[in-house]
CSV table of C-alpha atoms and ligand atoms in Angstrom, one decimal:
chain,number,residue,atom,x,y,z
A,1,UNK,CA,-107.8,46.0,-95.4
A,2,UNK,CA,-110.6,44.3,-93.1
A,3,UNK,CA,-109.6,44.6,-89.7
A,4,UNK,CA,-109.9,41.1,-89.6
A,5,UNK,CA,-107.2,40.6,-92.6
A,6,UNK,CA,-105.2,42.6,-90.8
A,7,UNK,CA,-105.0,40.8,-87.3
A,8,UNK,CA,-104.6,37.5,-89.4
A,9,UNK,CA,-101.7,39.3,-91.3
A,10,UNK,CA,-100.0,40.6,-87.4
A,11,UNK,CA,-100.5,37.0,-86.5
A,12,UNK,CA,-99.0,34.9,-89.6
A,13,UNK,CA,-96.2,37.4,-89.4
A,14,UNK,CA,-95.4,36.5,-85.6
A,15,UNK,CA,-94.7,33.1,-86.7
A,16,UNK,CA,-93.1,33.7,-89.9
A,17,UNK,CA,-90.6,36.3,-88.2
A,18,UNK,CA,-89.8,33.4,-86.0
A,19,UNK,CA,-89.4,30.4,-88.4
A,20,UNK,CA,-89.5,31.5,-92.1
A,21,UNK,CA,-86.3,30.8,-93.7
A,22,UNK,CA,-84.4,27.3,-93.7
A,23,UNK,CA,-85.5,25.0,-91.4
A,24,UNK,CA,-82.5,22.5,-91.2
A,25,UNK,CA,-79.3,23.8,-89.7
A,26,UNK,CA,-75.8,21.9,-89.1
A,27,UNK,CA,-75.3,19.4,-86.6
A,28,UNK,CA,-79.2,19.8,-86.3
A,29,UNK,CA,-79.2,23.1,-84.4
A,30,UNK,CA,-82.1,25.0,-84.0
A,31,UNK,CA,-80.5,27.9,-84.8
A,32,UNK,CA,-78.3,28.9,-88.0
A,33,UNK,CA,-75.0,28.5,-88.0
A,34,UNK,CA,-72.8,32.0,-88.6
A,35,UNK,CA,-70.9,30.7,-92.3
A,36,UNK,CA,-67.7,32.5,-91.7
A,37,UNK,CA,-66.0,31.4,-95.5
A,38,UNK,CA,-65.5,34.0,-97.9
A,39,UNK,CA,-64.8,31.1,-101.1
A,40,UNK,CA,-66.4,27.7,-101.5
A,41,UNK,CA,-65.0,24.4,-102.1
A,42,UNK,CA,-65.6,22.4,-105.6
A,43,UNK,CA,-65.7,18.7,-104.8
A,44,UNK,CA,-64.0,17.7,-108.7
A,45,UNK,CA,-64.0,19.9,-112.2
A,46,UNK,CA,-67.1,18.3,-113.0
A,47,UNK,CA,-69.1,19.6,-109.8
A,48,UNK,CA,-67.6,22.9,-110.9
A,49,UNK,CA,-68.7,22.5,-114.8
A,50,UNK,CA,-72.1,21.5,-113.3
A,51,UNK,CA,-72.5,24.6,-111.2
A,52,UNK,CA,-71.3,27.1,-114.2
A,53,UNK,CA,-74.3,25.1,-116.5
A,54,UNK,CA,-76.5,25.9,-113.9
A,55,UNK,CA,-77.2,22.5,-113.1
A,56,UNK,CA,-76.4,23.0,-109.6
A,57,UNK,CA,-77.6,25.5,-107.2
A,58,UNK,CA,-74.6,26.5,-104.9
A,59,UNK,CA,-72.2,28.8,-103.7
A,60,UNK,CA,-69.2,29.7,-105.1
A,61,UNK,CA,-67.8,33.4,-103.7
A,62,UNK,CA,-68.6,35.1,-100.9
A,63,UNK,CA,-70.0,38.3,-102.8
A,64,UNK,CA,-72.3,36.4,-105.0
A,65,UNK,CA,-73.9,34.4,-101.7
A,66,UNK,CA,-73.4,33.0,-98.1
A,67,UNK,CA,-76.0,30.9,-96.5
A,68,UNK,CA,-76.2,33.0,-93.7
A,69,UNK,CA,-77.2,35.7,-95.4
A,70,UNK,CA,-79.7,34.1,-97.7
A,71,UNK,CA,-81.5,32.6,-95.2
A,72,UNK,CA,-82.1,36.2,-93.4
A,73,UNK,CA,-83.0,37.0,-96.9
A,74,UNK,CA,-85.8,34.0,-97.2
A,75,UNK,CA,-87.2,35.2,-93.9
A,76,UNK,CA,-87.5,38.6,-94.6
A,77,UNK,CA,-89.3,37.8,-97.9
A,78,UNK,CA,-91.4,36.0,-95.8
A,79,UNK,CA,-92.5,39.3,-93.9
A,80,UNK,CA,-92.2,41.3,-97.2
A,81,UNK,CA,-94.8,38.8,-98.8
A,82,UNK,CA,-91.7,39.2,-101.3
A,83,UNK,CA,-90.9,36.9,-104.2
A,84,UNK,CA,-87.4,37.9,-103.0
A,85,UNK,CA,-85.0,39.7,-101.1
A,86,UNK,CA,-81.8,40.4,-101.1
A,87,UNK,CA,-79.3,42.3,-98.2
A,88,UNK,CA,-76.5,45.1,-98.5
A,89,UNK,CA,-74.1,45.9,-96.2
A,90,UNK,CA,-76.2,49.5,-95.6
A,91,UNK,CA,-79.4,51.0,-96.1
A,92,UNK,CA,-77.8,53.0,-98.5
A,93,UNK,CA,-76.2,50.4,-100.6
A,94,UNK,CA,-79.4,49.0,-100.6
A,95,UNK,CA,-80.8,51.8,-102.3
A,96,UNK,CA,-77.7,52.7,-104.8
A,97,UNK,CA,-77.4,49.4,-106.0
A,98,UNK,CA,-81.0,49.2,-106.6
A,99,UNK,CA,-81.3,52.5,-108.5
A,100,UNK,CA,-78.2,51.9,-110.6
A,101,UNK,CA,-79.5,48.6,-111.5
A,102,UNK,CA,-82.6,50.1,-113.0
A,103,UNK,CA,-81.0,53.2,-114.2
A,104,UNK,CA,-78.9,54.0,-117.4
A,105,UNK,CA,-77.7,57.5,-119.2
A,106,UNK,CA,-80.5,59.1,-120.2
A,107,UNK,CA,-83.3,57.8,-118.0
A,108,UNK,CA,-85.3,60.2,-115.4
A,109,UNK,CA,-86.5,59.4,-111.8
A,110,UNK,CA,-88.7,61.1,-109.8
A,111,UNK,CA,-88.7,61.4,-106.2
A,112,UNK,CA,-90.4,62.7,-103.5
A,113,UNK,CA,-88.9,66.1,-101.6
A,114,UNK,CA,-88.7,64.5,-98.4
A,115,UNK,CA,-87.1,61.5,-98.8
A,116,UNK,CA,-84.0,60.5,-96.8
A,117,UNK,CA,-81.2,62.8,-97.4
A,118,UNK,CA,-78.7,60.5,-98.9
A,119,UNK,CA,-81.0,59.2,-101.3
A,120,UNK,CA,-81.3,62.4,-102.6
A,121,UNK,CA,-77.8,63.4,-102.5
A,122,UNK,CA,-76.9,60.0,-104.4
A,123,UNK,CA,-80.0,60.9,-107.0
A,124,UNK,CA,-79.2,64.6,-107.4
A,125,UNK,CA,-75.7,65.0,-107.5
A,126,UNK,CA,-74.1,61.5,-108.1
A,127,UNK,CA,-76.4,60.1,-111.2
A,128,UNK,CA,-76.6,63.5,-112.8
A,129,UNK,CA,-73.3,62.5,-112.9
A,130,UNK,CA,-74.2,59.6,-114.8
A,131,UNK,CA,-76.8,61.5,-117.3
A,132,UNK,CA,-79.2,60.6,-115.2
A,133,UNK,CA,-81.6,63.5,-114.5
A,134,UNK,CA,-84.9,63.6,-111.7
A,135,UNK,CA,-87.4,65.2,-110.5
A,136,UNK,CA,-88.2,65.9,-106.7
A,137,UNK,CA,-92.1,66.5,-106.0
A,138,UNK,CA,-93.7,67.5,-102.9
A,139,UNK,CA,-95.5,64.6,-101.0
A,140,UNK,CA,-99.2,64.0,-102.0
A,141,UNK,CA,-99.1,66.4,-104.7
A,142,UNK,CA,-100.3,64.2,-107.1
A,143,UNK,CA,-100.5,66.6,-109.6
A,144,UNK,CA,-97.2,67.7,-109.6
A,145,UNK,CA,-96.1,63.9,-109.7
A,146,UNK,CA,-98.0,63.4,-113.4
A,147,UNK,CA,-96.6,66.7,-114.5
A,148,UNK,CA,-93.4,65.3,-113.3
A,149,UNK,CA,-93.4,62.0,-115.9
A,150,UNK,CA,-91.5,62.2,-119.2
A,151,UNK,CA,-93.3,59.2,-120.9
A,152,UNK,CA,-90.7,56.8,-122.1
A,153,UNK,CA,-88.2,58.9,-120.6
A,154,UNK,CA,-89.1,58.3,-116.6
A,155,UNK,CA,-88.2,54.7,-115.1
A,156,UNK,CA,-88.6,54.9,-111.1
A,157,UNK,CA,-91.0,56.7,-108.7
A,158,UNK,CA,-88.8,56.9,-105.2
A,159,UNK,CA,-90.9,57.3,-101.7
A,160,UNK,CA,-90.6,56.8,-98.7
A,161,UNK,CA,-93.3,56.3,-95.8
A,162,UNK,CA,-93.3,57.4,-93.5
A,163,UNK,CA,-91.0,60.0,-93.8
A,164,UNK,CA,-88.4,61.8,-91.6
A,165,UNK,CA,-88.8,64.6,-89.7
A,166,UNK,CA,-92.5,64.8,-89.9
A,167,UNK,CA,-93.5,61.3,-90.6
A,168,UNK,CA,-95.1,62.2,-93.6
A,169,UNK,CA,-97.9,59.6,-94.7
A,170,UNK,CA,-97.8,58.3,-98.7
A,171,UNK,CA,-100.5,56.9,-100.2
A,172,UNK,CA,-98.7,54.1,-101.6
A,173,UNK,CA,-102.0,52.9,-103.6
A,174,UNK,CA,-102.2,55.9,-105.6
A,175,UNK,CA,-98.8,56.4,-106.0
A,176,UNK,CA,-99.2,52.9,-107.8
A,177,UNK,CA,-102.0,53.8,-109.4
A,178,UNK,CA,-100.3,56.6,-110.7
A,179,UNK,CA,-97.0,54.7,-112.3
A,180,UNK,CA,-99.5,51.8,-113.4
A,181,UNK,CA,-100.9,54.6,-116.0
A,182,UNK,CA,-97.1,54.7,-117.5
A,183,UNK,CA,-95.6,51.6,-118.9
A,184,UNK,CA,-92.2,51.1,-117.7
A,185,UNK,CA,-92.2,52.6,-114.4
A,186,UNK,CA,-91.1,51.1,-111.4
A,187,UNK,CA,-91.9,52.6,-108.0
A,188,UNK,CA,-89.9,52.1,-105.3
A,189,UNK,CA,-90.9,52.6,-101.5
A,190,UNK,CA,-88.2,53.2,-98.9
A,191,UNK,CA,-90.2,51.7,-95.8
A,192,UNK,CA,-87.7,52.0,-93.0
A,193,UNK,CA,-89.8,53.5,-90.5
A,194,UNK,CA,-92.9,51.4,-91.0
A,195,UNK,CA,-91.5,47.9,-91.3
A,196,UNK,CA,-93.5,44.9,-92.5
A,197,UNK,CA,-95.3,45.2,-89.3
A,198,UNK,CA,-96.9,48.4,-90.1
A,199,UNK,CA,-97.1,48.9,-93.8
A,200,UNK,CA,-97.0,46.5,-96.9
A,201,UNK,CA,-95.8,48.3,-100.2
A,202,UNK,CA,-96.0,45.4,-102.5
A,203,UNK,CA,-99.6,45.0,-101.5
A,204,UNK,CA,-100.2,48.4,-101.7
A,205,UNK,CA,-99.1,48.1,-105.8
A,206,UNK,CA,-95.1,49.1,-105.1
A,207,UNK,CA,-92.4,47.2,-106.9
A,208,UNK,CA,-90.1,47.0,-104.8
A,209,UNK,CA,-89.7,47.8,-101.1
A,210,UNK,CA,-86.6,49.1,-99.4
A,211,UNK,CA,-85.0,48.8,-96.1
A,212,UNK,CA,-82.7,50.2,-94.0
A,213,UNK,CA,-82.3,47.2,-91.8
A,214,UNK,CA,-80.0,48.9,-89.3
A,215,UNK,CA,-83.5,50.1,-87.8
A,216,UNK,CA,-86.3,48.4,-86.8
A,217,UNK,CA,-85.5,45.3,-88.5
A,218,UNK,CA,-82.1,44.8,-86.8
A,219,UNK,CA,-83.8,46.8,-83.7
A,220,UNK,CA,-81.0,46.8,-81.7
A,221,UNK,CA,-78.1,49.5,-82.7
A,222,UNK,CA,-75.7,47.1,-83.5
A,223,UNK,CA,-75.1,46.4,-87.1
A,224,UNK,CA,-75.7,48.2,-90.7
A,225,UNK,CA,-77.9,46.6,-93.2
A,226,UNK,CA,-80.1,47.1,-96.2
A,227,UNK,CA,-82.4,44.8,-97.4
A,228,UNK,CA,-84.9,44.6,-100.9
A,229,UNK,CA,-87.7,43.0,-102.0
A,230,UNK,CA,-89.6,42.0,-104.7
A,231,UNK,CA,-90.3,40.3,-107.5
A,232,UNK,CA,-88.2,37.3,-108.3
A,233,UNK,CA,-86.4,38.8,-111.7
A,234,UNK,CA,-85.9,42.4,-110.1
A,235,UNK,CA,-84.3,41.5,-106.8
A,236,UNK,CA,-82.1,39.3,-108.9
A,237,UNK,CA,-80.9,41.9,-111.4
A,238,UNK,CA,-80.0,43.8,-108.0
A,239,UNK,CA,-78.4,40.9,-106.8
A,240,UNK,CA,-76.4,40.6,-109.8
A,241,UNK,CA,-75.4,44.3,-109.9
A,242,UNK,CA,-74.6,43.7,-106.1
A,243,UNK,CA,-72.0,41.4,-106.7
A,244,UNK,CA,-70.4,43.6,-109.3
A,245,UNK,CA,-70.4,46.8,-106.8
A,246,UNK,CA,-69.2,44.6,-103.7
A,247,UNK,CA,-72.2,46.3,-100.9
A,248,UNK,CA,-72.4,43.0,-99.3
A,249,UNK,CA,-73.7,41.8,-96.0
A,250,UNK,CA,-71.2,40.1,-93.4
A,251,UNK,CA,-72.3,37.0,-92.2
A,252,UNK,CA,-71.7,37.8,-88.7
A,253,UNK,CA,-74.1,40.8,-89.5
A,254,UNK,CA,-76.6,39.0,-90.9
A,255,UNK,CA,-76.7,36.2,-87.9
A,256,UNK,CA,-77.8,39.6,-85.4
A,257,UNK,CA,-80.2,40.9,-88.0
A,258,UNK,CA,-82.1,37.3,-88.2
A,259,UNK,CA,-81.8,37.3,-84.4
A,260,UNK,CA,-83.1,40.1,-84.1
A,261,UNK,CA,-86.1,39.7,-86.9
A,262,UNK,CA,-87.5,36.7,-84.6
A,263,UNK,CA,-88.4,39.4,-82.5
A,264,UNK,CA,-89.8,42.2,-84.6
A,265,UNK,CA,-93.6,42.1,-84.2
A,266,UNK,CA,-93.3,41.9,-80.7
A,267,UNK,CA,-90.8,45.1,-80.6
A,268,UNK,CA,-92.8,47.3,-83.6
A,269,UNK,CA,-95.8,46.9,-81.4
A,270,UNK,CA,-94.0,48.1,-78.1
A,271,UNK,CA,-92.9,50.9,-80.6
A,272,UNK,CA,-96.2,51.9,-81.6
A,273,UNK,CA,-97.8,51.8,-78.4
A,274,UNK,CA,-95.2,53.5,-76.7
A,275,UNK,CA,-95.0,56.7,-79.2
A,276,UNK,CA,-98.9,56.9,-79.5
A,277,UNK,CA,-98.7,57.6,-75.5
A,278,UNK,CA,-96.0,59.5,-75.7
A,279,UNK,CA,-97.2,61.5,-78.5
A,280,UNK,CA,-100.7,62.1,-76.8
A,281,UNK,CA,-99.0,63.3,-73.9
A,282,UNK,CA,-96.3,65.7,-75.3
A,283,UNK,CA,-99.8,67.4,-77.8
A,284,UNK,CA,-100.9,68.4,-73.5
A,285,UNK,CA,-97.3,69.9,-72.7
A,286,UNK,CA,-97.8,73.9,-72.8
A,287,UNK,CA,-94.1,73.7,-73.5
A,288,UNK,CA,-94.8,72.0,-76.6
A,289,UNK,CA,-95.9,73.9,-80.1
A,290,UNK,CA,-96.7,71.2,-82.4
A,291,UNK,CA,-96.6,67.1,-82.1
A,292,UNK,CA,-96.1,65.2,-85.4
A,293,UNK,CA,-97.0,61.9,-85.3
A,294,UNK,CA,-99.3,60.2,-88.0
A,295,UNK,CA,-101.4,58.1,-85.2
A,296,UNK,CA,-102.9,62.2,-84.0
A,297,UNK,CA,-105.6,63.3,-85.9
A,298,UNK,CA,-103.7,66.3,-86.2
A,299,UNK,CA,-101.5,65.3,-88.6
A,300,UNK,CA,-102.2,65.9,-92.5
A,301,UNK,CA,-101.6,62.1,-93.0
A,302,UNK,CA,-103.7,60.6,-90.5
A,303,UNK,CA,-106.6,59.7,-92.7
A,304,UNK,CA,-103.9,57.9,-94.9
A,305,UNK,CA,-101.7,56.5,-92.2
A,306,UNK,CA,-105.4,55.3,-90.4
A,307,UNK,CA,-105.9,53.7,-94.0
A,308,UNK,CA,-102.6,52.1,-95.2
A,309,UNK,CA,-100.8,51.6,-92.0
A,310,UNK,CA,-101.1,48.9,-89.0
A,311,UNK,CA,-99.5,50.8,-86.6
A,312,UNK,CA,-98.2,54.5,-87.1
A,313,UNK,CA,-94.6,53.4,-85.7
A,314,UNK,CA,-91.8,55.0,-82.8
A,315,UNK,CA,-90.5,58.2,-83.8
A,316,UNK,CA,-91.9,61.2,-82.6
A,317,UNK,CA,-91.5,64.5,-83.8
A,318,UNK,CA,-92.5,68.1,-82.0
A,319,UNK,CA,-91.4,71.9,-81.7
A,320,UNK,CA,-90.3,72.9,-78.6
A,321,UNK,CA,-91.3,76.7,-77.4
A,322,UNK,CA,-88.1,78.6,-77.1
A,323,UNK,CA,-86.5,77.1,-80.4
A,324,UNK,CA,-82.9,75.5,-81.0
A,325,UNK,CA,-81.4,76.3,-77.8
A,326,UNK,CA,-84.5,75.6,-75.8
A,327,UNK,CA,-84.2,71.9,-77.4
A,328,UNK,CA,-80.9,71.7,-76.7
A,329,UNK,CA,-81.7,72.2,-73.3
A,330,UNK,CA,-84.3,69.5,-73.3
A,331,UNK,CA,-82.5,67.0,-74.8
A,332,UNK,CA,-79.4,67.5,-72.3
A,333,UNK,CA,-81.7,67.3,-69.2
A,334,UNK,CA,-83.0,63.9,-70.4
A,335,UNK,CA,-81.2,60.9,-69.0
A,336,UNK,CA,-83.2,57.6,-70.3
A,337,UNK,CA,-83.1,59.1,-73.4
A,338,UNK,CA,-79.6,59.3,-75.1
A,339,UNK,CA,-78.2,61.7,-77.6
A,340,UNK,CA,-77.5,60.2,-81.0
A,341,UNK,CA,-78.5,59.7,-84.6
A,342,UNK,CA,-80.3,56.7,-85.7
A,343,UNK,CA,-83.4,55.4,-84.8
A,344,UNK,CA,-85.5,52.3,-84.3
A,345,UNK,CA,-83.4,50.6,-81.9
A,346,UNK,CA,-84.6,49.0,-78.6
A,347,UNK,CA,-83.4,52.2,-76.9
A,348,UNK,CA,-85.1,55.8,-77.1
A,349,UNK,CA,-82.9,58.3,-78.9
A,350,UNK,CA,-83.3,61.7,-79.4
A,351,UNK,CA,-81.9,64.2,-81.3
A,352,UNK,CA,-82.5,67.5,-82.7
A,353,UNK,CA,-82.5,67.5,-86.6
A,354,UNK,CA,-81.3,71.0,-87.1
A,355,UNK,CA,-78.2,70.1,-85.0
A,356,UNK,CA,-77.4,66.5,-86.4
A,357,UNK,CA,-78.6,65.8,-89.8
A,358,UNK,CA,-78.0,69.4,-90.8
A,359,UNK,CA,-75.7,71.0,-88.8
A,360,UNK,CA,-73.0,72.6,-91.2
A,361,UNK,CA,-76.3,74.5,-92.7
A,362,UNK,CA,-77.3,78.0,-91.5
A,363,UNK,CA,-81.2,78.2,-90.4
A,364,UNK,CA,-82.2,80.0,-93.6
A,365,UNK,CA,-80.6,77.5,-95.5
A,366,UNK,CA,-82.2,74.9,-92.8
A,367,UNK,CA,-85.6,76.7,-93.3
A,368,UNK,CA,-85.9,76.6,-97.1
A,369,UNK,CA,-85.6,72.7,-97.0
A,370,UNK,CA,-88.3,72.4,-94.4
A,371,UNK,CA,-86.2,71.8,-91.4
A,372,UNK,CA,-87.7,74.0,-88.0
A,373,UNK,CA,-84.8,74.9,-85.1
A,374,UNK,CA,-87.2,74.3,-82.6
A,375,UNK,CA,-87.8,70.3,-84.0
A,376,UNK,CA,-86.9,67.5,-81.3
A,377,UNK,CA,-87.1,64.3,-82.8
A,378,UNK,CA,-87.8,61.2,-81.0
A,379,UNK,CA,-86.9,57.3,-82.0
A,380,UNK,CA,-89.3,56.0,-78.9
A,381,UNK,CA,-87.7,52.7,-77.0
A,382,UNK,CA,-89.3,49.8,-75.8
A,383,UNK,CA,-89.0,50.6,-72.4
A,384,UNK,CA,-91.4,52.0,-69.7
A,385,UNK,CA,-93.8,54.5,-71.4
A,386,UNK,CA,-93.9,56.0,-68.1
A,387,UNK,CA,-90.2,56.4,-67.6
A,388,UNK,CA,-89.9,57.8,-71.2
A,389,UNK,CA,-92.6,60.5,-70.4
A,390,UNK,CA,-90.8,61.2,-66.8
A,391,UNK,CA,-87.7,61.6,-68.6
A,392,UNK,CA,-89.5,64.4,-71.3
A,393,UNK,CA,-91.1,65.8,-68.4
A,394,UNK,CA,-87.8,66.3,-67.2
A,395,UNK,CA,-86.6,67.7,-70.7
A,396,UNK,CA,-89.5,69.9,-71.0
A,397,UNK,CA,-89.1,71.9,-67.4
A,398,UNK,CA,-84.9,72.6,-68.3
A,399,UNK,CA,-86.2,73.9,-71.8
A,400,UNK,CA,-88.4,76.2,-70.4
A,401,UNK,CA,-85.4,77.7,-68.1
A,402,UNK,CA,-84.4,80.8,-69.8
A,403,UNK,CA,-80.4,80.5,-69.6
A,404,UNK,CA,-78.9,80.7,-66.9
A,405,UNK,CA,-78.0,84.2,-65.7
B,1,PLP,C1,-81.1,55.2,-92.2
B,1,PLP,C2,-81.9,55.3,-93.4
B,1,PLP,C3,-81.4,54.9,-94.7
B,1,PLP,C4,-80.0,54.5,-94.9
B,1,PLP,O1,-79.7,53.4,-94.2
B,1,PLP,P1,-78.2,53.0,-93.6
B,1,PLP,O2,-78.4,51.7,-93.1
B,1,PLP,O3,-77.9,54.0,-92.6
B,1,PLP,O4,-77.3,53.1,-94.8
B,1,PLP,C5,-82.2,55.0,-95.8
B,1,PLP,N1,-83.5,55.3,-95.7
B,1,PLP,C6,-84.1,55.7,-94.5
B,1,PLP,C7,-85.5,56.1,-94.4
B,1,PLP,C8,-83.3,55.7,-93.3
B,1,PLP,O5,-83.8,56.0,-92.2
């Protein structure tokens, strides 16, 4: 992308995450009203025989539609540059529904190693259940991802960028180039981290682009969502499937996340900035091994992330000299910035993955999946940079206390 492209992009998508999606609201208000009905009324038996001939677009139940909800779902197919979109009551429903709606017995998937645990978990152990079989391969090992195809047999590519802990870049244009070369492969792209704002999978070649909306896209820690997009026909065959499975999105939900949307490129901006600073400055901290952040140039996907991202987005991920117990100091001394899963939000979190997405594992068993003792991950705020890095500095000088005697 031109740079000037992508400044027009960043600009249209200021004013689409502020006005796309309906533009007339009840009792003319200028914002939407929060459609607390779980069933629709049918005016006679011929309004209802008209809607069931599809002569009339409506709603009927609450888990086939709400007009809360789809108009959330018209803005952020706005900001997808989406056919469509539609929104789950999770990330994760997002991402089972999807998968089970382009899935049968038989079929293989293949996805990359790192992506997020539970997507994994639900591939690995749930649809084998199902006779459904996969493949992980190893980010950017392209060769291993052709070997990986059973032609005919292989229906969805699963990635994610960037990735969790170590923000792993994919090069979403070859990946597409790659399940272009099969017929009948899909590839999916779990964007969470990057957001609209920073990446954009379906220009990139993807066909369809997932999101954990309780992120960045809510930006605010206070609801669960999952949203989809794509073209018309395949977000509606997810739909469809999502009304049979039940992961819908509550209105009241839904009213937050499109709140919160209006101010996304203004947050995702204050996100990037902030953890590029931050990330500079921790890569000068003798207490510091190794800074992974995709906008250094000392991380293996920076020539990708430089290429196919607009912004290399808020979390932060380093080793800290003196391993797990040396970062559990750190991350008790620090005060702005609060213990706890999650990321994305408004507020800087931190958390050390060994100790929260992996606890019940041993470090050998952590080890041989990738995960270091001595990683501290950090989902950067919007606040102060300088009061985030006063607040590390303040981490960083208890981790180097040996314990105390
Ligand atoms: C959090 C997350 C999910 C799951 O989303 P939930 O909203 O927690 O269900 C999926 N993918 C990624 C990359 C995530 O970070």
């Amino acid at each position: 992308m031109t740079q000037q492209t992508k400044k027009q992009t960043q600009q249209n998508l200021s004013t689409l995450a502020v006005h796309a999606g309906p533009r007339k609201h009840a009792h003319d208000a200028v914002t939407p009203a929060v459609s607390l009905t779980s069933t629709y009324t049918f005016e006679s038996t011929k309004e209802l025989c008209a809607y069931f001939d599809g002569d009339l677009e409506r709603e009927e139940y609450g888990r086939y539609g709400n007009p809360t909800v789809r108009g959330v779902e018209q803005k952020l197919a706005a900001l997808d540059g989406a056919q469509d979109s539609a929104l789950f009551a999770s990330g994760m429903a997002a991402v089972t529904t999807s998968l089970l709606a382009v899935l049968k017995a038989g079929d293989h998937a293949v996805l990359t190693s790192d992506c997020y645990r539970r997507t994994r978990q639900f591939v690995g152990s749930f649809l084998h259940k199902l006779g459904i079989e996969s493949t992980l391969v190893e980010p950017g090992d392209f060769a291993a991802l052709a070997a990986a195809i059973r032609p005919g047999k292989t229906k969805v590519i699963v990635s994610e960028s960037p990735t969790n802990p170590y923000l792993r870049v994919a090069d979403v244009r070859r990946l597409a180039e790659v399940k272009d070369a099969h017929k009948g492969v899909l590839l999916f792209i779990d964007s969470t981290f990057a957001t609209p704002v920073n990446q954009r999978p379906l220009e990139l070649g993807a066909d369809l682009v997932l999101h954990s909306a309780t992120k960045y896209l809510g930006g605010h820690n206070d609801l669960l969502a999952g949203c989809v997009s794509g073209r018309a026909g395949l977000v509606q065959a997810i739909r469809d499937l999502r009304g049979v499975l039940g992961g819908v999105l509550d209105p009241h939900s839904a009213y937050l996340l499109g709140r919160g949307l209006k101010t996304l490129t203004l947050r995702v901006k204050a996100h990037n900035e902030n953890a590029l600073t931050v990330a500079r400055w921790l890569e000068g901290q003798p207490g510091v091994q190794r800074v992974w952040y995709p906008g250094l140039e000392s991380h293996p996907d920076h020539k990708t992330a430089r290429e196919q991202l607009s912004g290399f987005g808020g979390v932060v991920t380093f080793e800290v000299k003196g391993g797990l117990a040396a970062g559990s100091r750190l991350v008790d001394a620090c005060r702005l910035a609060r213990i706890a899963p999650s990321l994305g939000g408004v507020e800087t979190l931190i958390e050390q993955p060994a100790l929260m997405s992996f606890y019940e594992l041993t470090t050998e068993q952590r080890l041989a999946i990738g995960i270091k003792d001595e990683l501290v991950r950090l989902s950067v705020g919007i606040e102060d940079v300088n009061d985030i890095i006063a607040d590390l500095q303040r981490g960083l000088a208890a981790a180097q206390l040996k314990e105390a005697a």
